[in-house]
Amino acid sequence: MTETTTVTAVSAPAVPAGLAGPAGSAEAAESALRPHAEDAFADELAALAAMDDRPRPARWKMSPWAVATYLLGGTLSDGTVISPKYVGPRRIVEVAVTTLATDRALLLLGVPGTAKTWVSEHLAAAISGDSTLLVQGTAGTPEEAIRYGWNYAQLLTNGPSRAALVHSPVMRAMAEGRIARVEELTRIPADVQDSLITILSEKTLPIPELGTETQAVRGFNLIATANDRDRGVNDLSSALRRRFNTVVLPLPASAEDEVDIVSRRVDQLGRGLDLPDVPNGAHEIRRVVTVFRELRSGMTEDGRTKLKSPSGTLSTAEAISVVTNGLALAAHFGDGVLRAGDVAAGILGAVVRDPAADRLIWQEYLETVVRERDGWKDFYRACREVTA
């Protein structure tokens, strides 16, 4: 039965820039628009590994305790500050990390924007030092993406052989004792999903064309993510679901937590895009988060007024996108300070997904809540302008 945890609240040939993998140069990593976690936080990972004297599972770069500290943040005994990658109860991270130290795979489940991909990437980076063994789930994901494929030139010339095999990310992870990641598992067709059953239960990948198999070495495990709003798209079979320990990632429990998450992530994104400092936009960030939380919950933050909720998810990830876009407007077409006019259009786009129903909900919210709120006149005028 699936266990479910719900929490509320080397010398190598030159590689062209942009094509460098985990073994690429530091210069290539620095020039990347979005560096992999193991590159972006290399200093923190190195500091943790150096200070970590606790037992480590086979082929793990650090102990489970250190992995949790990397995700949640903290200060090491030498004064090194580890920034939090996930803001939430410690237990949710502890359960996820502990799962990966066993023979159970990990399924991160939650509504869109609850940092499932972000958490899976950082878990893989901390445990294996490589977050790139990734299968992106879509309706067109083939079985070869999970098992293996063939180099057809070699296959036609020499017939089936190990040299003609094209290893999938999962197959590589099994052979190297690393963490593999499967994003949006429920978007993958059911028959392709089930190709994971033997891998997760027997820890082996049969290759019948060669009469052999690839066995997983110690250190291998798999993290999958799924959007619980996609139920009914390609539901997991009971046989596959039993192979996972499911951890539900909730939306931020408090406004303060959500403001902290948005501020930290926007600051990380902004440094790579040369955007204004986040502190200059703290007031607008709080307003964006307030709007999203109120419309998402169907209630104003003081609990006095019930609201209609629009069709969109209004997730933390969307709030990050709205604020980042607003900072770009402020940087390139303003004075560098985030203002109401910079975020108004982004909020409208996030809220109004259904042009008919959502627009009415948004207009009602503006007139009954925003218009009457002290200190929000500029925000009201900016939102009315883009709504009209």
mmCIF file of C-alpha atoms in Angstrom:
data_model
loop_
_atom_site.group_PDB
_atom_site.id
_atom_site.type_symbol
_atom_site.label_atom_id
_atom_site.label_comp_id
_atom_site.label_asym_id
_atom_site.label_seq_id
_atom_site.Cartn_x
_atom_site.Cartn_y
_atom_site.Cartn_z
ATOM 1 C CA MET A 1 0.000 0.000 0.000
ATOM 2 C CA THR A 2 1.315 3.422 -0.929
ATOM 3 C CA GLU A 3 2.550 5.468 1.994
ATOM 4 C CA THR A 4 1.353 9.023 1.673
ATOM 5 C CA THR A 5 2.706 11.953 3.659
ATOM 6 C CA THR A 6 0.659 15.125 3.543
ATOM 7 C CA VAL A 7 2.029 18.271 5.103
ATOM 8 C CA THR A 8 -0.057 21.335 5.440
ATOM 9 C CA ALA A 9 1.211 24.295 6.087
ATOM 10 C CA VAL A 10 38.060 15.314 -15.676
ATOM 11 C CA SER A 11 40.348 16.059 -18.827
ATOM 12 C CA ALA A 12 37.973 15.872 -21.755
ATOM 13 C CA PRO A 13 37.533 17.194 -25.287
ATOM 14 C CA ALA A 14 36.378 20.771 -25.474
ATOM 15 C CA VAL A 15 32.621 21.148 -25.250
ATOM 16 C CA PRO A 16 30.880 24.064 -26.961
ATOM 17 C CA ALA A 17 29.398 26.605 -24.581
ATOM 18 C CA GLY A 18 25.825 25.743 -23.785
ATOM 19 C CA LEU A 19 26.385 22.008 -24.411
ATOM 20 C CA ALA A 20 28.422 21.333 -21.281
ATOM 21 C CA GLY A 21 26.924 18.782 -18.925
ATOM 22 C CA PRO A 22 27.785 18.142 -15.281
ATOM 23 C CA ALA A 23 31.476 17.849 -16.209
ATOM 24 C CA GLY A 24 31.434 21.102 -18.186
ATOM 25 C CA SER A 25 33.627 24.069 -17.370
ATOM 26 C CA ALA A 26 32.822 26.580 -14.670
ATOM 27 C CA GLU A 27 32.799 29.272 -17.361
ATOM 28 C CA ALA A 28 30.079 27.446 -19.285
ATOM 29 C CA ALA A 29 28.015 27.054 -16.113
ATOM 30 C CA GLU A 30 28.337 30.763 -15.322
ATOM 31 C CA SER A 31 27.169 31.741 -18.812
ATOM 32 C CA ALA A 32 24.129 29.472 -18.718
ATOM 33 C CA LEU A 33 20.789 31.268 -18.505
ATOM 34 C CA ARG A 34 19.652 28.774 -15.866
ATOM 35 C CA PRO A 35 22.553 26.764 -14.377
ATOM 36 C CA HIS A 36 21.828 23.324 -13.007
ATOM 37 C CA ALA A 37 21.455 23.193 -9.233
ATOM 38 C CA GLU A 38 24.817 21.451 -8.791
ATOM 39 C CA ASP A 39 26.476 24.348 -10.639
ATOM 40 C CA ALA A 40 24.496 27.252 -9.196
ATOM 41 C CA PHE A 41 25.006 26.061 -5.608
ATOM 42 C CA ALA A 42 28.388 24.339 -6.032
ATOM 43 C CA ASP A 43 29.973 26.286 -3.154
ATOM 44 C CA GLU A 44 27.235 25.317 -0.708
ATOM 45 C CA LEU A 45 27.362 21.674 -1.766
ATOM 46 C CA ALA A 46 31.154 21.599 -1.379
ATOM 47 C CA ALA A 47 30.995 23.226 2.054
ATOM 48 C CA LEU A 48 28.361 20.787 3.260
ATOM 49 C CA ALA A 49 30.262 17.759 1.946
ATOM 50 C CA ALA A 50 33.468 18.952 3.622
ATOM 51 C CA MET A 51 31.795 19.416 7.014
ATOM 52 C CA ASP A 52 29.617 16.289 6.805
ATOM 53 C CA ASP A 53 30.921 13.484 9.020
ATOM 54 C CA ARG A 54 27.690 11.483 9.242
ATOM 55 C CA PRO A 55 27.107 8.081 7.590
ATOM 56 C CA ARG A 56 26.365 8.269 3.870
ATOM 57 C CA PRO A 57 24.415 5.706 1.825
ATOM 58 C CA ALA A 58 26.370 4.077 -0.996
ATOM 59 C CA ARG A 59 27.417 6.562 -3.709
ATOM 60 C CA TRP A 60 25.703 9.498 -1.996
ATOM 61 C CA LYS A 61 27.727 12.720 -2.051
ATOM 62 C CA MET A 62 26.610 13.527 1.485
ATOM 63 C CA SER A 63 24.568 12.144 4.355
ATOM 64 C CA PRO A 64 20.764 12.376 4.519
ATOM 65 C CA TRP A 65 21.141 14.999 7.261
ATOM 66 C CA ALA A 66 23.313 17.154 4.987
ATOM 67 C CA VAL A 67 20.893 16.741 2.073
ATOM 68 C CA ALA A 68 18.048 17.984 4.269
ATOM 69 C CA THR A 69 20.190 20.902 5.470
ATOM 70 C CA TYR A 70 20.969 21.804 1.842
ATOM 71 C CA LEU A 71 17.245 21.884 1.023
ATOM 72 C CA LEU A 72 16.090 23.693 4.164
ATOM 73 C CA GLY A 73 19.079 25.951 4.788
ATOM 74 C CA GLY A 74 21.123 26.617 7.896
ATOM 75 C CA THR A 75 24.482 27.766 9.206
ATOM 76 C CA LEU A 76 27.393 25.337 9.396
ATOM 77 C CA SER A 77 29.846 25.182 12.278
ATOM 78 C CA ASP A 78 32.433 27.104 10.237
ATOM 79 C CA GLY A 79 29.951 29.923 9.662
ATOM 80 C CA THR A 80 29.008 28.985 6.103
ATOM 81 C CA VAL A 81 25.412 29.962 5.399
ATOM 82 C CA ILE A 82 23.343 27.463 3.406
ATOM 83 C CA SER A 83 20.425 29.181 1.692
ATOM 84 C CA PRO A 84 17.012 27.485 1.902
ATOM 85 C CA LYS A 85 15.833 25.910 -1.349
ATOM 86 C CA TYR A 86 12.484 24.831 0.063
ATOM 87 C CA VAL A 87 10.479 26.793 2.608
ATOM 88 C CA GLY A 88 8.225 24.534 4.623
ATOM 89 C CA PRO A 89 8.114 22.013 7.479
ATOM 90 C CA ARG A 90 11.325 20.050 7.939
ATOM 91 C CA ARG A 91 9.477 16.755 8.119
ATOM 92 C CA ILE A 92 8.416 16.869 4.467
ATOM 93 C CA VAL A 93 12.049 17.026 3.354
ATOM 94 C CA GLU A 94 13.144 14.399 5.866
ATOM 95 C CA VAL A 95 10.546 11.939 4.571
ATOM 96 C CA ALA A 96 11.563 12.586 0.949
ATOM 97 C CA VAL A 97 15.283 12.156 1.689
ATOM 98 C CA THR A 98 14.721 9.049 3.802
ATOM 99 C CA THR A 99 12.660 7.481 1.016
ATOM 100 C CA LEU A 100 15.542 7.885 -1.421
ATOM 101 C CA ALA A 101 17.858 6.134 1.045
ATOM 102 C CA THR A 102 15.620 3.028 0.841
ATOM 103 C CA ASP A 103 14.537 0.871 -2.101
ATOM 104 C CA ARG A 104 11.313 2.858 -2.569
ATOM 105 C CA ALA A 105 11.039 5.423 -5.325
ATOM 106 C CA LEU A 106 9.743 8.899 -4.479
ATOM 107 C CA LEU A 107 6.644 10.510 -5.989
ATOM 108 C CA LEU A 108 6.262 14.244 -5.370
ATOM 109 C CA LEU A 109 2.609 15.129 -5.797
ATOM 110 C CA GLY A 110 0.915 18.518 -5.676
ATOM 111 C CA VAL A 111 -0.950 21.239 -7.530
ATOM 112 C CA PRO A 112 0.966 23.247 -10.154
ATOM 113 C CA GLY A 113 3.531 25.606 -8.709
ATOM 114 C CA THR A 114 4.305 23.784 -5.461
ATOM 115 C CA ALA A 115 8.035 23.387 -6.310
ATOM 116 C CA LYS A 116 7.905 19.694 -7.228
ATOM 117 C CA THR A 117 10.450 20.056 -10.042
ATOM 118 C CA TRP A 118 12.571 22.432 -7.950
ATOM 119 C CA VAL A 119 12.705 19.992 -5.025
ATOM 120 C CA SER A 120 13.445 16.986 -7.251
ATOM 121 C CA GLU A 121 16.306 18.831 -8.963
ATOM 122 C CA HIS A 122 17.929 19.848 -5.685
ATOM 123 C CA LEU A 123 17.513 16.380 -4.176
ATOM 124 C CA ALA A 124 19.291 14.842 -7.187
ATOM 125 C CA ALA A 125 22.012 17.504 -7.101
ATOM 126 C CA ALA A 126 22.726 16.980 -3.404
ATOM 127 C CA ILE A 127 22.598 13.181 -3.496
ATOM 128 C CA SER A 128 24.244 12.399 -6.857
ATOM 129 C CA GLY A 129 25.905 15.672 -7.808
ATOM 130 C CA ASP A 130 23.994 15.427 -11.080
ATOM 131 C CA SER A 131 20.421 16.585 -11.665
ATOM 132 C CA THR A 132 20.473 16.089 -15.448
ATOM 133 C CA LEU A 133 19.336 12.448 -15.670
ATOM 134 C CA LEU A 134 15.856 13.639 -16.569
ATOM 135 C CA VAL A 135 12.901 12.255 -18.513
ATOM 136 C CA GLN A 136 10.318 14.937 -19.333
ATOM 137 C CA GLY A 137 6.888 13.386 -19.391
ATOM 138 C CA THR A 138 4.500 14.313 -22.200
ATOM 139 C CA ALA A 139 1.695 12.605 -24.087
ATOM 140 C CA GLY A 140 4.282 11.656 -26.711
ATOM 141 C CA THR A 141 6.985 10.255 -24.409
ATOM 142 C CA PRO A 142 8.056 6.888 -25.888
ATOM 143 C CA GLU A 143 9.105 3.786 -23.980
ATOM 144 C CA GLU A 144 12.671 4.311 -25.233
ATOM 145 C CA ALA A 145 12.910 7.466 -23.106
ATOM 146 C CA ILE A 146 12.605 5.329 -19.976
ATOM 147 C CA ARG A 147 14.219 2.030 -21.082
ATOM 148 C CA TYR A 148 16.700 2.351 -23.988
ATOM 149 C CA GLY A 149 16.869 3.002 -27.699
ATOM 150 C CA TRP A 150 19.152 2.059 -30.581
ATOM 151 C CA ASN A 151 21.740 3.762 -32.752
ATOM 152 C CA TYR A 152 20.186 2.595 -36.001
ATOM 153 C CA ALA A 153 23.331 3.162 -38.083
ATOM 154 C CA GLN A 154 25.240 0.717 -35.858
ATOM 155 C CA LEU A 155 22.253 -1.557 -35.548
ATOM 156 C CA LEU A 156 21.892 -1.926 -39.326
ATOM 157 C CA THR A 157 25.642 -2.316 -39.827
ATOM 158 C CA ASN A 158 26.576 -4.691 -37.005
ATOM 159 C CA GLY A 159 23.273 -5.888 -35.601
ATOM 160 C CA PRO A 160 22.175 -5.650 -31.941
ATOM 161 C CA SER A 161 25.083 -5.009 -29.589
ATOM 162 C CA ARG A 162 25.929 -3.074 -26.460
ATOM 163 C CA ALA A 163 27.684 -0.507 -28.665
ATOM 164 C CA ALA A 164 24.439 0.114 -30.553
ATOM 165 C CA LEU A 165 22.426 0.769 -27.380
ATOM 166 C CA VAL A 166 21.348 4.326 -26.605
ATOM 167 C CA HIS A 167 21.008 4.549 -22.841
ATOM 168 C CA SER A 168 18.050 6.412 -21.394
ATOM 169 C CA PRO A 169 18.595 8.681 -18.370
ATOM 170 C CA VAL A 170 17.036 5.982 -16.186
ATOM 171 C CA MET A 171 19.353 3.298 -17.576
ATOM 172 C CA ARG A 172 22.383 5.536 -16.972
ATOM 173 C CA ALA A 173 21.269 6.193 -13.418
ATOM 174 C CA MET A 174 20.904 2.465 -12.780
ATOM 175 C CA ALA A 175 24.383 1.706 -14.129
ATOM 176 C CA GLU A 176 26.051 4.605 -12.290
ATOM 177 C CA GLY A 177 24.158 4.465 -8.983
ATOM 178 C CA ARG A 178 22.596 7.900 -9.337
ATOM 179 C CA ILE A 179 19.200 9.536 -9.002
ATOM 180 C CA ALA A 180 16.974 9.621 -12.104
ATOM 181 C CA ARG A 181 14.098 12.069 -12.451
ATOM 182 C CA VAL A 182 10.797 11.654 -14.301
ATOM 183 C CA GLU A 183 8.802 14.878 -14.613
ATOM 184 C CA GLU A 184 5.008 14.913 -15.040
ATOM 185 C CA LEU A 185 4.639 11.147 -14.736
ATOM 186 C CA THR A 186 0.855 11.221 -15.194
ATOM 187 C CA ARG A 187 1.215 12.885 -18.602
ATOM 188 C CA ILE A 188 3.057 9.819 -19.924
ATOM 189 C CA PRO A 189 0.865 7.155 -21.601
ATOM 190 C CA ALA A 190 -0.080 4.335 -19.216
ATOM 191 C CA ASP A 191 1.746 1.594 -21.137
ATOM 192 C CA VAL A 192 4.955 3.657 -21.059
ATOM 193 C CA GLN A 193 4.517 4.413 -17.356
ATOM 194 C CA ASP A 194 4.347 0.687 -16.633
ATOM 195 C CA SER A 195 7.794 0.135 -18.132
ATOM 196 C CA LEU A 196 8.997 1.467 -14.751
ATOM 197 C CA ILE A 197 7.453 -1.411 -12.793
ATOM 198 C CA THR A 198 10.259 -3.933 -13.357
ATOM 199 C CA ILE A 199 12.887 -1.227 -12.882
ATOM 200 C CA LEU A 200 11.460 -0.178 -9.524
ATOM 201 C CA SER A 201 10.533 -3.610 -8.193
ATOM 202 C CA GLU A 202 13.340 -5.854 -9.511
ATOM 203 C CA LYS A 203 15.962 -3.089 -9.873
ATOM 204 C CA THR A 204 16.849 -4.465 -13.281
ATOM 205 C CA LEU A 205 16.250 -3.485 -16.889
ATOM 206 C CA PRO A 206 16.005 -6.493 -19.223
ATOM 207 C CA ILE A 207 17.490 -6.172 -22.718
ATOM 208 C CA PRO A 208 15.869 -9.142 -24.507
ATOM 209 C CA GLU A 209 17.461 -8.281 -27.868
ATOM 210 C CA LEU A 210 20.856 -9.066 -26.320
ATOM 211 C CA GLY A 211 19.702 -11.728 -23.872
ATOM 212 C CA THR A 212 21.076 -9.671 -20.998
ATOM 213 C CA GLU A 213 20.083 -6.964 -18.535
ATOM 214 C CA THR A 214 21.306 -3.855 -16.741
ATOM 215 C CA GLN A 215 21.136 -4.191 -12.972
ATOM 216 C CA ALA A 216 20.866 -1.150 -10.768
ATOM 217 C CA VAL A 217 23.866 -0.573 -8.555
ATOM 218 C CA ARG A 218 23.595 0.756 -5.025
ATOM 219 C CA GLY A 219 22.805 4.457 -4.981
ATOM 220 C CA PHE A 220 20.207 4.270 -7.732
ATOM 221 C CA ASN A 221 16.741 5.600 -7.120
ATOM 222 C CA LEU A 222 14.077 7.557 -8.937
ATOM 223 C CA ILE A 223 12.120 10.729 -8.239
ATOM 224 C CA ALA A 224 8.888 11.300 -10.143
ATOM 225 C CA THR A 225 6.632 14.337 -10.031
ATOM 226 C CA ALA A 226 2.941 14.518 -10.813
ATOM 227 C CA ASN A 227 0.297 17.223 -10.840
ATOM 228 C CA ASP A 228 -2.715 16.145 -8.809
ATOM 229 C CA ARG A 229 -4.956 18.257 -11.030
ATOM 230 C CA ASP A 230 -4.145 15.853 -13.869
ATOM 231 C CA ARG A 231 -6.078 12.981 -12.348
ATOM 232 C CA GLY A 232 -7.892 11.171 -15.114
ATOM 233 C CA VAL A 233 -5.301 12.094 -17.748
ATOM 234 C CA ASN A 234 -3.104 9.023 -17.339
ATOM 235 C CA ASP A 235 -3.695 7.745 -13.824
ATOM 236 C CA LEU A 236 -0.980 5.541 -12.379
ATOM 237 C CA SER A 237 -1.785 1.841 -12.235
ATOM 238 C CA SER A 238 -2.052 0.404 -8.734
ATOM 239 C CA ALA A 239 0.976 -1.799 -9.492
ATOM 240 C CA LEU A 240 3.107 1.232 -10.312
ATOM 241 C CA ARG A 241 1.780 3.405 -7.495
ATOM 242 C CA ARG A 242 2.743 0.726 -4.958
ATOM 243 C CA ARG A 243 6.379 1.152 -6.035
ATOM 244 C CA PHE A 244 6.379 4.769 -4.876
ATOM 245 C CA ASN A 245 6.292 6.491 -1.543
ATOM 246 C CA THR A 246 4.108 9.529 -2.163
ATOM 247 C CA VAL A 247 4.868 12.894 -0.585
ATOM 248 C CA VAL A 248 2.356 15.677 -1.130
ATOM 249 C CA LEU A 249 3.878 19.138 -1.494
ATOM 250 C CA PRO A 250 1.414 21.751 -0.228
ATOM 251 C CA LEU A 251 1.027 25.385 -1.098
ATOM 252 C CA PRO A 252 2.791 27.711 1.389
ATOM 253 C CA ALA A 253 0.999 27.671 4.708
ATOM 254 C CA SER A 254 1.293 31.403 5.436
ATOM 255 C CA ALA A 255 1.592 34.650 3.544
ATOM 256 C CA GLU A 256 4.986 35.264 5.135
ATOM 257 C CA ASP A 257 6.282 31.934 3.841
ATOM 258 C CA GLU A 258 4.995 32.661 0.342
ATOM 259 C CA VAL A 259 6.469 36.169 0.298
ATOM 260 C CA ASP A 260 9.795 34.684 1.411
ATOM 261 C CA ILE A 261 9.685 32.042 -1.348
ATOM 262 C CA VAL A 262 8.786 34.560 -4.052
ATOM 263 C CA SER A 263 11.412 37.053 -2.887
ATOM 264 C CA ARG A 264 14.208 34.459 -2.759
ATOM 265 C CA ARG A 265 13.416 32.907 -6.119
ATOM 266 C CA VAL A 266 12.962 36.257 -7.882
ATOM 267 C CA ASP A 267 16.273 37.408 -6.419
ATOM 268 C CA GLN A 268 17.995 34.287 -7.831
ATOM 269 C CA LEU A 269 16.420 34.790 -11.246
ATOM 270 C CA GLY A 270 17.059 38.521 -11.220
ATOM 271 C CA ARG A 271 20.803 38.177 -10.637
ATOM 272 C CA GLY A 272 21.099 36.195 -13.852
ATOM 273 C CA LEU A 273 19.023 38.728 -15.777
ATOM 274 C CA ASP A 274 20.569 41.907 -14.294
ATOM 275 C CA LEU A 275 17.239 43.008 -12.818
ATOM 276 C CA PRO A 276 16.750 45.454 -9.908
ATOM 277 C CA ASP A 277 17.242 44.237 -6.365
ATOM 278 C CA VAL A 278 14.221 42.544 -4.813
ATOM 279 C CA PRO A 279 14.150 44.798 -1.692
ATOM 280 C CA ASN A 280 13.126 47.671 -3.983
ATOM 281 C CA GLY A 281 9.975 45.730 -4.820
ATOM 282 C CA ALA A 282 9.124 44.207 -1.443
ATOM 283 C CA HIS A 283 5.845 46.128 -1.172
ATOM 284 C CA GLU A 284 4.575 44.977 -4.556
ATOM 285 C CA ILE A 285 5.674 41.394 -3.933
ATOM 286 C CA ARG A 286 3.534 41.329 -0.816
ATOM 287 C CA ARG A 287 0.575 42.741 -2.733
ATOM 288 C CA VAL A 288 0.912 40.155 -5.519
ATOM 289 C CA VAL A 289 1.057 37.355 -2.951
ATOM 290 C CA THR A 290 -1.951 38.779 -1.100
ATOM 291 C CA VAL A 291 -4.050 38.909 -4.284
ATOM 292 C CA PHE A 292 -3.087 35.356 -5.254
ATOM 293 C CA ARG A 293 -3.762 33.931 -1.804
ATOM 294 C CA GLU A 294 -7.114 35.652 -1.440
ATOM 295 C CA LEU A 295 -8.432 34.612 -4.839
ATOM 296 C CA ARG A 296 -7.018 31.110 -4.405
ATOM 297 C CA SER A 297 -8.676 30.580 -1.030
ATOM 298 C CA GLY A 298 -11.929 32.413 -1.826
ATOM 299 C CA MET A 299 -11.581 34.652 1.234
ATOM 300 C CA THR A 300 -9.915 37.951 2.088
ATOM 301 C CA GLU A 301 -6.979 37.733 4.481
ATOM 302 C CA ASP A 302 -9.030 39.212 7.319
ATOM 303 C CA GLY A 303 -11.676 36.503 6.855
ATOM 304 C CA ARG A 304 -14.508 38.998 6.460
ATOM 305 C CA THR A 305 -15.322 38.730 2.762
ATOM 306 C CA LYS A 306 -15.964 35.628 0.705
ATOM 307 C CA LEU A 307 -14.681 35.702 -2.855
ATOM 308 C CA LYS A 308 -15.179 33.748 -6.038
ATOM 309 C CA SER A 309 -12.079 31.870 -7.171
ATOM 310 C CA PRO A 310 -10.986 31.998 -10.827
ATOM 311 C CA SER A 311 -10.217 28.923 -12.899
ATOM 312 C CA GLY A 312 -6.408 29.299 -12.711
ATOM 313 C CA THR A 313 -4.246 27.831 -9.958
ATOM 314 C CA LEU A 314 -2.622 31.160 -8.958
ATOM 315 C CA SER A 315 0.380 29.231 -7.706
ATOM 316 C CA THR A 316 3.551 30.499 -6.094
ATOM 317 C CA ALA A 317 5.377 29.775 -9.362
ATOM 318 C CA GLU A 318 2.986 32.109 -11.192
ATOM 319 C CA ALA A 319 3.543 34.807 -8.575
ATOM 320 C CA ILE A 320 7.296 34.466 -9.166
ATOM 321 C CA SER A 321 6.707 34.874 -12.909
ATOM 322 C CA VAL A 322 4.540 37.967 -12.414
ATOM 323 C CA VAL A 323 7.097 39.655 -10.157
ATOM 324 C CA THR A 324 10.058 38.744 -12.391
ATOM 325 C CA ASN A 325 8.296 40.195 -15.419
ATOM 326 C CA GLY A 326 7.429 43.290 -13.410
ATOM 327 C CA LEU A 327 11.056 43.755 -12.386
ATOM 328 C CA ALA A 328 12.071 43.510 -16.045
ATOM 329 C CA LEU A 329 9.576 46.264 -16.893
ATOM 330 C CA ALA A 330 10.879 48.382 -14.028
ATOM 331 C CA ALA A 331 14.482 47.867 -15.154
ATOM 332 C CA HIS A 332 14.022 48.571 -18.846
ATOM 333 C CA PHE A 333 11.073 50.965 -18.972
ATOM 334 C CA GLY A 334 10.952 52.456 -15.481
ATOM 335 C CA ASP A 335 13.158 53.804 -12.738
ATOM 336 C CA GLY A 336 14.285 50.412 -11.412
ATOM 337 C CA VAL A 337 11.742 50.348 -8.597
ATOM 338 C CA LEU A 338 8.935 47.816 -8.853
ATOM 339 C CA ARG A 339 5.573 49.577 -8.881
ATOM 340 C CA ALA A 340 1.922 48.616 -9.228
ATOM 341 C CA GLY A 341 1.862 49.345 -12.947
ATOM 342 C CA ASP A 342 4.692 46.887 -13.514
ATOM 343 C CA VAL A 343 2.813 43.912 -12.067
ATOM 344 C CA ALA A 344 -0.777 44.753 -13.051
ATOM 345 C CA ALA A 345 -0.706 43.188 -16.527
ATOM 346 C CA GLY A 346 1.000 40.054 -15.223
ATOM 347 C CA ILE A 347 -1.636 39.607 -12.531
ATOM 348 C CA LEU A 348 -4.414 40.052 -15.085
ATOM 349 C CA GLY A 349 -2.877 37.367 -17.286
ATOM 350 C CA ALA A 350 -2.548 34.965 -14.350
ATOM 351 C CA VAL A 351 -6.078 35.513 -13.048
ATOM 352 C CA VAL A 352 -8.078 35.753 -16.263
ATOM 353 C CA ARG A 353 -7.689 32.397 -17.987
ATOM 354 C CA ASP A 354 -11.356 32.108 -18.958
ATOM 355 C CA PRO A 355 -12.106 35.448 -20.704
ATOM 356 C CA ALA A 356 -15.761 35.391 -19.725
ATOM 357 C CA ALA A 357 -16.065 34.002 -16.195
ATOM 358 C CA ASP A 358 -12.639 34.965 -14.828
ATOM 359 C CA ARG A 359 -12.870 38.557 -16.022
ATOM 360 C CA LEU A 360 -16.087 39.056 -14.056
ATOM 361 C CA ILE A 361 -14.502 37.513 -10.942
ATOM 362 C CA TRP A 362 -11.469 39.797 -11.296
ATOM 363 C CA GLN A 363 -13.553 42.927 -11.789
ATOM 364 C CA GLU A 364 -15.688 42.096 -8.758
ATOM 365 C CA TYR A 365 -12.555 41.578 -6.655
ATOM 366 C CA LEU A 366 -11.136 44.918 -7.788
ATOM 367 C CA GLU A 367 -14.304 46.821 -6.936
ATOM 368 C CA THR A 368 -15.244 45.162 -3.667
ATOM 369 C CA VAL A 369 -11.818 44.503 -2.141
ATOM 370 C CA VAL A 370 -8.932 46.344 -3.803
ATOM 371 C CA ARG A 371 -10.780 49.639 -4.253
ATOM 372 C CA GLU A 372 -11.638 49.834 -0.563
ATOM 373 C CA ARG A 373 -8.263 48.754 0.807
ATOM 374 C CA ASP A 374 -6.115 51.443 2.430
ATOM 375 C CA GLY A 375 -2.899 52.175 0.569
ATOM 376 C CA TRP A 376 -3.946 50.264 -2.542
ATOM 377 C CA LYS A 377 -5.278 53.137 -4.670
ATOM 378 C CA ASP A 378 -2.303 53.028 -7.049
ATOM 379 C CA PHE A 379 -2.691 49.283 -7.407
ATOM 380 C CA TYR A 380 -6.421 49.660 -8.097
ATOM 381 C CA ARG A 381 -5.842 52.306 -10.771
ATOM 382 C CA ALA A 382 -3.121 50.248 -12.480
ATOM 383 C CA CYS A 383 -5.244 47.112 -12.525
ATOM 384 C CA ARG A 384 -8.313 48.987 -13.774
ATOM 385 C CA GLU A 385 -6.246 50.489 -16.576
ATOM 386 C CA VAL A 386 -5.004 47.142 -17.903
ATOM 387 C CA THR A 387 -8.378 45.451 -17.340
ATOM 388 C CA ALA A 388 -10.192 48.052 -19.409
#
